[in-house]
mmCIF file of C-alpha atoms in Angstrom:
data_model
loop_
_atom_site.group_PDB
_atom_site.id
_atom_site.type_symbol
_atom_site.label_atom_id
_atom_site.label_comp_id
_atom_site.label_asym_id
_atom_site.label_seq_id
_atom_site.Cartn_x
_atom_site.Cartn_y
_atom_site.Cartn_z
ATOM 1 C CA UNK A 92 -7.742 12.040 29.662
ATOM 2 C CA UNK A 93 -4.337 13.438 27.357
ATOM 3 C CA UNK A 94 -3.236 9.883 27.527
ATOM 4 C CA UNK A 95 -6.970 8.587 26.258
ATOM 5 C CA UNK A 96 -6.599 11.734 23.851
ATOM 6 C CA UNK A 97 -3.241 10.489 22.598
ATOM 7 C CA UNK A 98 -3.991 7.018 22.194
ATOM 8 C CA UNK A 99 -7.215 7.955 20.187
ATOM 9 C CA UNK A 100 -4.857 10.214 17.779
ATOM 10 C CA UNK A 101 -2.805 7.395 17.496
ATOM 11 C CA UNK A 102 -5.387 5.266 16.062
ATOM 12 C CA UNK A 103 -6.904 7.777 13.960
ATOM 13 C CA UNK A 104 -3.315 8.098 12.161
ATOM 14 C CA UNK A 105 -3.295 4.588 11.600
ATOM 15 C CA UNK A 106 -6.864 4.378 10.393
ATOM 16 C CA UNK A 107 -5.676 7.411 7.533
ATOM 17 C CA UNK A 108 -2.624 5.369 6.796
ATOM 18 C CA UNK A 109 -4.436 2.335 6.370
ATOM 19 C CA UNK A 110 -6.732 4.244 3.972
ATOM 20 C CA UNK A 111 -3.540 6.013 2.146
ATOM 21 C CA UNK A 112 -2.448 2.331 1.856
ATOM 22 C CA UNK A 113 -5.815 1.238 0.426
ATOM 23 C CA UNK A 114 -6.164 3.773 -2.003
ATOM 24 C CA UNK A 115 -2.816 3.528 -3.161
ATOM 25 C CA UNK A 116 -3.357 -0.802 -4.027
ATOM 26 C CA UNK A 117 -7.358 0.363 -5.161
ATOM 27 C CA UNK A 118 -5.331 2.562 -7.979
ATOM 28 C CA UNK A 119 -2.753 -0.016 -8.966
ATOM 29 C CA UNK A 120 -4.878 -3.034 -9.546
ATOM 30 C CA UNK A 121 -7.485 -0.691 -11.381
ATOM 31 C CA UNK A 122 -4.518 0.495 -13.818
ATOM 32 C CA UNK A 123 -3.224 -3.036 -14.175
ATOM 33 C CA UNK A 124 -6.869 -4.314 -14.418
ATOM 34 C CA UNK A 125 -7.152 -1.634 -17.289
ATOM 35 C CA UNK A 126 -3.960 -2.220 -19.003
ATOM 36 C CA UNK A 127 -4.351 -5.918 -19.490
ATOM 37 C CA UNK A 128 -7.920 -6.154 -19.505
ATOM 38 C CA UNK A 129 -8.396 -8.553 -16.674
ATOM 39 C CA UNK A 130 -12.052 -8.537 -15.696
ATOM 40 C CA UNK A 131 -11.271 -10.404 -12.443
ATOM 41 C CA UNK A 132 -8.930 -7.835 -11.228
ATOM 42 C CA UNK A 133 -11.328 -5.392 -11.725
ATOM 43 C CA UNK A 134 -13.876 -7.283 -10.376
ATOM 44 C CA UNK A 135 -11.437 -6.845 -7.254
ATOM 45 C CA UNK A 136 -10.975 -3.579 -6.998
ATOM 46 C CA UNK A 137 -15.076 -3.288 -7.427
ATOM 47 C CA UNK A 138 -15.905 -5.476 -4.399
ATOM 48 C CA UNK A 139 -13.039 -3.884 -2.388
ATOM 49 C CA UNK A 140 -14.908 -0.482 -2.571
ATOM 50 C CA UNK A 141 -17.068 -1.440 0.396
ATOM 51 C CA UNK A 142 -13.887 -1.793 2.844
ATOM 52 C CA UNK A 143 -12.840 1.390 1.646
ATOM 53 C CA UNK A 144 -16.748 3.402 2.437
ATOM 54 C CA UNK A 145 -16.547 1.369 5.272
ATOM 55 C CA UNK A 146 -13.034 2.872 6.902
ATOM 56 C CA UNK A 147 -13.901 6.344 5.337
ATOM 57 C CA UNK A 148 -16.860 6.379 7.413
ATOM 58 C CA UNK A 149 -14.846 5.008 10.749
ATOM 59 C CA UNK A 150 -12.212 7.575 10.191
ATOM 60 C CA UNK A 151 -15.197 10.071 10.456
ATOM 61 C CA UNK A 152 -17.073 8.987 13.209
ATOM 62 C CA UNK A 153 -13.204 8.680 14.814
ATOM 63 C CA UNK A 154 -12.884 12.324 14.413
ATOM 64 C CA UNK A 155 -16.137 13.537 15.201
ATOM 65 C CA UNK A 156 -16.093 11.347 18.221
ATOM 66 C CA UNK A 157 -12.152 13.343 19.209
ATOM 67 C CA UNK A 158 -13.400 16.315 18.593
ATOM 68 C CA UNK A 159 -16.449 16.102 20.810
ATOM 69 C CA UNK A 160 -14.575 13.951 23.883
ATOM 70 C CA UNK A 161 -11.403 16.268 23.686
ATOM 71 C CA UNK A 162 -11.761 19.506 22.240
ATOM 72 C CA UNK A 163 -8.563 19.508 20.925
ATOM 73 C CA UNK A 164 -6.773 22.467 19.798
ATOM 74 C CA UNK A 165 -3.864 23.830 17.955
ATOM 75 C CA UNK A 166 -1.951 20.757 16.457
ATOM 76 C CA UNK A 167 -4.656 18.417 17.595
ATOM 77 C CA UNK A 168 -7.234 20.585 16.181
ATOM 78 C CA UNK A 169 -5.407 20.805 12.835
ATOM 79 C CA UNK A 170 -4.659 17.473 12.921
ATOM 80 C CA UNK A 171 -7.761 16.338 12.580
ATOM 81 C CA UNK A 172 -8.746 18.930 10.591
ATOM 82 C CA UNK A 173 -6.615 17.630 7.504
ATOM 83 C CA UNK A 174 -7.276 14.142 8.597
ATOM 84 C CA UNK A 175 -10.957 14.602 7.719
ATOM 85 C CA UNK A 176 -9.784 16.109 4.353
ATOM 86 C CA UNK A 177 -6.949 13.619 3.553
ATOM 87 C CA UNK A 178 -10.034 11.008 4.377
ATOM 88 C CA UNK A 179 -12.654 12.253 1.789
ATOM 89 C CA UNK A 180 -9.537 13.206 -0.701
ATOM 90 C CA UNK A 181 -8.564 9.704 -0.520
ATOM 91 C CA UNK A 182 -11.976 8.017 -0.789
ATOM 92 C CA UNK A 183 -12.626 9.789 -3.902
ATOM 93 C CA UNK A 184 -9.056 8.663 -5.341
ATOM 94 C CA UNK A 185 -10.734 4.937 -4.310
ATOM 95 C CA UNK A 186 -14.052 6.278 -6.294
ATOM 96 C CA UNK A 187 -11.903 6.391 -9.432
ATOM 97 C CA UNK A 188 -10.341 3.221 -9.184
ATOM 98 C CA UNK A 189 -13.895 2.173 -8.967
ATOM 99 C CA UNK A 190 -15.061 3.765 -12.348
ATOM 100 C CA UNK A 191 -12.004 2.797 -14.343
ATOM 101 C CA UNK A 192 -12.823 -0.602 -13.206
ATOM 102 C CA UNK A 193 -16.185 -0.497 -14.507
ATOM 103 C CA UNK A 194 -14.748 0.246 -17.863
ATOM 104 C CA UNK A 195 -12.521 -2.980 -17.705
ATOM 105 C CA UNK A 196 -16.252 -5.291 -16.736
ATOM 106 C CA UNK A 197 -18.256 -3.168 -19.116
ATOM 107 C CA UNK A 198 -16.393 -2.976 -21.881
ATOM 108 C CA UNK A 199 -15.147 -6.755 -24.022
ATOM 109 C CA UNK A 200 -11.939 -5.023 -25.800
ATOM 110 C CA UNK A 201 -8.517 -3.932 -24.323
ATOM 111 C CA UNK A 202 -7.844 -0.631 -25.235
ATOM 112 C CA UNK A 203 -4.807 -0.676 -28.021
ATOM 113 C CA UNK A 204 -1.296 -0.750 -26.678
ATOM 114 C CA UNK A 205 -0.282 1.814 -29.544
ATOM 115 C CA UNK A 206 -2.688 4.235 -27.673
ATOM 116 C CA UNK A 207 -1.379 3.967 -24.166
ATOM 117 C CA UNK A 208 2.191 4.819 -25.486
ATOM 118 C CA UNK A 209 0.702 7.550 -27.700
ATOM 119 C CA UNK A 210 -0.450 9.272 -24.638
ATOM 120 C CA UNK A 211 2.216 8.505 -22.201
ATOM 121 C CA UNK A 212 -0.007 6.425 -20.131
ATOM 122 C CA UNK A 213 2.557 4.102 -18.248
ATOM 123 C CA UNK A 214 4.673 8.173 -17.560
ATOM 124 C CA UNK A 215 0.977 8.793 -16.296
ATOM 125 C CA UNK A 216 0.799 6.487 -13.836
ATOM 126 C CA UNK A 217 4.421 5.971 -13.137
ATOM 127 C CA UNK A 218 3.929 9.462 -11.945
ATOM 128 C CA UNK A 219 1.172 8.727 -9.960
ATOM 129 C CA UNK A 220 2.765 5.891 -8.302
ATOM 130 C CA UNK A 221 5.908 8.335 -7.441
ATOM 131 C CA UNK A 222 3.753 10.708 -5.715
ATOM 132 C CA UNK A 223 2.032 8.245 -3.775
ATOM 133 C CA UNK A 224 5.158 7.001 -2.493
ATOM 134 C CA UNK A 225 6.312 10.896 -1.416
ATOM 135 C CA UNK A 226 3.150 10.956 0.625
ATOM 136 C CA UNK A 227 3.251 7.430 2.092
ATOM 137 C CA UNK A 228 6.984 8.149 3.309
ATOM 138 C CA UNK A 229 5.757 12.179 4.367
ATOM 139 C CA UNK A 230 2.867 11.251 6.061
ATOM 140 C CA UNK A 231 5.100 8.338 8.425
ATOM 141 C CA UNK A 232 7.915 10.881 8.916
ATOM 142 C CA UNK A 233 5.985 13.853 9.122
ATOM 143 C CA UNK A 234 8.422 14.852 6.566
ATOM 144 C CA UNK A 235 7.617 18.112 4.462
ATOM 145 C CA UNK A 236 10.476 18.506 2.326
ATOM 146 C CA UNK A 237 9.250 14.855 0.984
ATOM 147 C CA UNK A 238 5.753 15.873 0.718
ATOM 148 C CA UNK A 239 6.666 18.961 -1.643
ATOM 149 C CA UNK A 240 7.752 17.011 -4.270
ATOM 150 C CA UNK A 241 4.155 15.818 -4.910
ATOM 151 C CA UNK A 242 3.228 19.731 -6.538
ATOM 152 C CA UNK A 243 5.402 19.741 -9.466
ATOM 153 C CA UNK A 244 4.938 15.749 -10.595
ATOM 154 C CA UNK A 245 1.248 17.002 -10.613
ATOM 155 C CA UNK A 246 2.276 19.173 -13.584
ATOM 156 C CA UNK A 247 3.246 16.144 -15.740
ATOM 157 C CA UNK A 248 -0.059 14.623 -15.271
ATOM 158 C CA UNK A 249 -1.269 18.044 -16.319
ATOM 159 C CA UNK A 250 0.457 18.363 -19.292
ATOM 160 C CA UNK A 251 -0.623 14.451 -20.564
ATOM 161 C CA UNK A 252 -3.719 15.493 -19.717
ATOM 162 C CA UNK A 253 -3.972 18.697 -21.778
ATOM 163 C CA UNK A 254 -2.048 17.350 -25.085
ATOM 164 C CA UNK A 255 -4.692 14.212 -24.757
ATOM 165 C CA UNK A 256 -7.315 15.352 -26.508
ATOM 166 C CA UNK A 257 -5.197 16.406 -29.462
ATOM 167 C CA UNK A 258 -3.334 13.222 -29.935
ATOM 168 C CA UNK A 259 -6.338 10.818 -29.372
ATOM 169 C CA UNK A 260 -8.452 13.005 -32.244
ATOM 170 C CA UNK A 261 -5.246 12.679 -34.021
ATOM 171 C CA UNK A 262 -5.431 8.912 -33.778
ATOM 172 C CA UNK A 263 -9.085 8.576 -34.882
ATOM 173 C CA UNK A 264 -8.663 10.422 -38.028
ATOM 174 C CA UNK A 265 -6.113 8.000 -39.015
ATOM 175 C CA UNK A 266 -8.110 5.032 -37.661
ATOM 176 C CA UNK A 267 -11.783 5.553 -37.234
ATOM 177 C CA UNK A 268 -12.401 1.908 -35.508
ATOM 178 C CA UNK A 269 -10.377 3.051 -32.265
ATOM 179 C CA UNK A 270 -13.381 5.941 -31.625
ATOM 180 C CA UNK A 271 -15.011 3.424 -28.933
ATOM 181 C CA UNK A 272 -11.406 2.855 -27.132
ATOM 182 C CA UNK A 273 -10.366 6.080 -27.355
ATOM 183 C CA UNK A 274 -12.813 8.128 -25.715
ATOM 184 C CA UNK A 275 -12.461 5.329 -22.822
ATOM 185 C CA UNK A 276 -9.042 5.942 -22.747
ATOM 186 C CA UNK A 277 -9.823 9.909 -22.794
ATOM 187 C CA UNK A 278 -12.088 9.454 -19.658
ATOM 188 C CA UNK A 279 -9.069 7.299 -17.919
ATOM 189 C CA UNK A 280 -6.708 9.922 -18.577
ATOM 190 C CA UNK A 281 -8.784 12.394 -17.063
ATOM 191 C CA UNK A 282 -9.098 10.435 -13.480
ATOM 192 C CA UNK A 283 -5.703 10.039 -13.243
ATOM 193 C CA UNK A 284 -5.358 13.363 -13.795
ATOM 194 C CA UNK A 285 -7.463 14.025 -11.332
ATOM 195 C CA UNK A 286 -6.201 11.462 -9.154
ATOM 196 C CA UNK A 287 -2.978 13.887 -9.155
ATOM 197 C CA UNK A 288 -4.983 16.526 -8.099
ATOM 198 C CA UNK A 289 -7.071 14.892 -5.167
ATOM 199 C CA UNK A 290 -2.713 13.812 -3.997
ATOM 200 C CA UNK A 291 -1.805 17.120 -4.368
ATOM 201 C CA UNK A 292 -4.998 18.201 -1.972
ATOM 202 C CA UNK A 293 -3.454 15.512 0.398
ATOM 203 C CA UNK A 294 -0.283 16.680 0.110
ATOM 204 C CA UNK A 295 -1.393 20.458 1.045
ATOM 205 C CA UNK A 296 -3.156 18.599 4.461
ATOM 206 C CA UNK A 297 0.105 17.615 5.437
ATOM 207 C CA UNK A 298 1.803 20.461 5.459
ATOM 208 C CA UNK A 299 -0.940 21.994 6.801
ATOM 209 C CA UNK A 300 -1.013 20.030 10.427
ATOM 210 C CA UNK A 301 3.010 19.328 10.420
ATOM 211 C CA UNK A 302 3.895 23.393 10.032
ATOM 212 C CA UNK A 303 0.873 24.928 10.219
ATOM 213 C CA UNK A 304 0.849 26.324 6.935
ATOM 214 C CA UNK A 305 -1.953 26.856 4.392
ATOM 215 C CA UNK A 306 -0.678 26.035 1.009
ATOM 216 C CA UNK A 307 -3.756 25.329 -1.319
ATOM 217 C CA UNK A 308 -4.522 28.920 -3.051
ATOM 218 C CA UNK A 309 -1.307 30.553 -2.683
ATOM 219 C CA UNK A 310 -0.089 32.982 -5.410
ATOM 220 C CA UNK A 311 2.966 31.385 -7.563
ATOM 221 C CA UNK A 312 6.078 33.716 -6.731
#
């Protein structure tokens, strides 16, 4: 039975990393689908949400089906724990890629390059990208130290995300035409700000089943 138990765990981690890896492509062809304006990309990245409900729901009968054969405890027990929250964290990263690609099919103009730069979007998701690659290499390695980066990138995200609002209203004043592309731009913004957030959440998981420790809500010293 432990060596059933550890070969199920086995393919459970692969089925998250497999998802991380997902996610993480989901995310970069719905930016460059955005960027360019390439309605087949994001045609893409719409179709591909069905493999991605598809391997959130394995992961979850996987881990219902571990916790009911094996009654795991202690790391097992947090393990899948956070893999069940890393899961829905991660499909909801994949839900976002979905909407911005709905923009890209919905919508017949690209969004101005003078408007991206304005708001820092290629720092935005050269961010993003960064702290997708911390928890890709963390959650192989089991690495912490790697994983802890993740927190303060999420800050820059933050901070494009709070001077937005000002710099877009900025722009329409000067330019009422852009109104239309820049509250699309606005609602981008905000996903991949929350994107940062939902990788942050992931991050926390991490941490929590390699050292047992409970990050998410802890006072700042």
């Amino acid at each position: 039975m432990i060596i059933n138990a550890e070969h199920q765990r086995d393919v459970i981690n692969q089925a998250g990393f497999d998802m991380l890896r997902l996610c993480n492509s989901q995310i970069d062809k719905a930016k460059e689908a955005f960027v360019t304006h390439d309605s087949d990309l994001a045609e893409e990245v719409i179709h591909k949400e069905n493999r991605v409900n598809a391997l959130d729901l394995k992961i979850e009968k996987d881990c219902e089906k571990f916790l009911a054969l094996y009654n795991p405890v202690a790391n097992d027990l947090r393990f899948i724990m956070a893999i069940r929250k890393i899961n829905f964290d991660l499909e909801r990263i994949a839900d976002h890629a979905y909407g911005i690609s709905r923009y890209v099919v919905d919508e017949d103009k690209k969004i101005a390059p003078h408007l991206l730069k304005t708001l820092q979007f290629d720092l935005m998701y050269d961010t993003i990208t960064s702290m997708f690659e911390d928890i890709t290499q963390a959650y192989e390695e089991k690495n912490v130290k790697i994983v802890r980066k993740v927190f303060k990138k999420d800050k820059i995200l933050d901070k494009i995300n709070s001077n937005s609002f000002s710099l877009l209203e900025t722009e329409i004043i000067k330019d009422t035409s852009i109104t239309g592309q820049a509250l699309i731009l606005f609602s981008v913004i905000k996903k991949f700000e929350r994107v940062g957030d939902l990788l942050k959440n992931v991050a926390e998981e991490i941490i929590f089943y390699t050292e047992a420790e409970i990050v998410k809500h802890k006072k700042k010293k």
